[in-house]
């Protein structure tokens, strides 16, 4: 069965630290990849997406992610985090073949940024 | 307009009540979704409508009954719920290009409490 793994369930950083959140998926075919963010008390928002082309994608609020097909990975990065980045981050994948393609979420990573 | 709206924001109901959750989008999306999200967990897919037809039911109990009156509206009718059904109910929508479902836009959710 298809699955998405997020390696870090809880990350605590100080402001200005660099961030990398890991995401790996299990599916042998073509996928569309997403990172969603859920700020406290707010709804899920799309941070960035990858469908095809340049594997390094830039999203909102200074986030970027790199798709490495050989590693089935789509890690999220930000060079310098801010207190306002405190949120839950979800990696998600849609297989692009074989009938209806369900959006498969990882378990999420809770990021806390301290001033 | 890139917004998915949901009403009500909060709902408290008894186990014998009948209530409905409503979702609306005006982005011209032809796929709409209901998700259930428990605290500190990723969203769990419940139903998918594609071109106003129910295409996926993730084995959801019949006390949840979805309805898609038109391409902009999605309802979730609730009857005889259990306390364990208390959760945040999210609606989402997406474009459909052939068999490819693109990124989903999420509403703010309805926080449901079943007493």
GROMACS .gro file of N, CA and C in nm, chain B residues 10 29-30 36-37 55 58 63 65 67 74-75 78 86 88 93 96 102 108 111:
model
   60
  125UNK      N    1  -1.847   2.590   1.450
  125UNK     CA    2  -1.854   2.498   1.565
  125UNK      C    3  -1.993   2.439   1.569
  144UNK      N    4  -1.395   2.412  -0.928
  144UNK     CA    5  -1.340   2.278  -0.907
  144UNK      C    6  -1.450   2.174  -0.922
  145UNK      N    7  -1.414   2.060  -0.982
  145UNK     CA    8  -1.515   1.957  -1.003
  145UNK      C    9  -1.497   1.837  -0.912
  151UNK      N   10  -1.200   1.395   0.792
  151UNK     CA   11  -1.214   1.403   0.937
  151UNK      C   12  -1.072   1.415   0.994
  152UNK      N   13  -1.054   1.511   1.085
  152UNK     CA   14  -0.922   1.528   1.145
  152UNK      C   15  -0.933   1.529   1.297
  170UNK      N   16  -1.769   0.932  -0.580
  170UNK     CA   17  -1.674   0.840  -0.642
  170UNK      C   18  -1.598   0.758  -0.539
  173UNK      N   19  -1.488   0.603   0.186
  173UNK     CA   20  -1.383   0.527   0.256
  173UNK      C   21  -1.441   0.447   0.372
  178UNK      N   22  -2.413   0.674   0.944
  178UNK     CA   23  -2.460   0.790   1.019
  178UNK      C   24  -2.405   0.921   0.960
  180UNK      N   25  -2.383   1.106   0.598
  180UNK     CA   26  -2.442   1.095   0.466
  180UNK      C   27  -2.406   1.219   0.384
  182UNK      N   28  -2.382   1.473   0.047
  182UNK     CA   29  -2.470   1.514  -0.061
  182UNK      C   30  -2.401   1.626  -0.139
  189UNK      N   31  -2.130   2.122  -0.115
  189UNK     CA   32  -2.115   1.988  -0.061
  189UNK      C   33  -2.168   1.990   0.082
  190UNK      N   34  -2.255   1.894   0.111
  190UNK     CA   35  -2.312   1.883   0.246
  190UNK      C   36  -2.271   1.752   0.310
  193UNK      N   37  -2.557   1.455   0.928
  193UNK     CA   38  -2.514   1.380   1.046
  193UNK      C   39  -2.636   1.332   1.125
  201UNK      N   40  -1.656   1.309   1.745
  201UNK     CA   41  -1.611   1.447   1.770
  201UNK      C   42  -1.476   1.468   1.704
  203UNK      N   43  -1.257   1.761   1.392
  203UNK     CA   44  -1.264   1.872   1.297
  203UNK      C   45  -1.297   1.812   1.161
  208UNK      N   46  -1.151   2.104  -0.207
  208UNK     CA   47  -1.189   2.093  -0.348
  208UNK      C   48  -1.063   2.096  -0.432
  211UNK      N   49  -0.986   1.880  -1.162
  211UNK     CA   50  -0.966   1.746  -1.215
  211UNK      C   51  -0.927   1.761  -1.362
  217UNK      N   52  -0.565   1.745  -0.894
  217UNK     CA   53  -0.461   1.840  -0.857
  217UNK      C   54  -0.467   1.878  -0.710
  223UNK      N   55  -1.177   2.594   0.641
  223UNK     CA   56  -1.132   2.607   0.780
  223UNK      C   57  -1.184   2.498   0.871
  226UNK      N   58  -1.570   2.240   1.372
  226UNK     CA   59  -1.532   2.168   1.495
  226UNK      C   60  -1.659   2.107   1.554
   0.00000   0.00000   0.00000
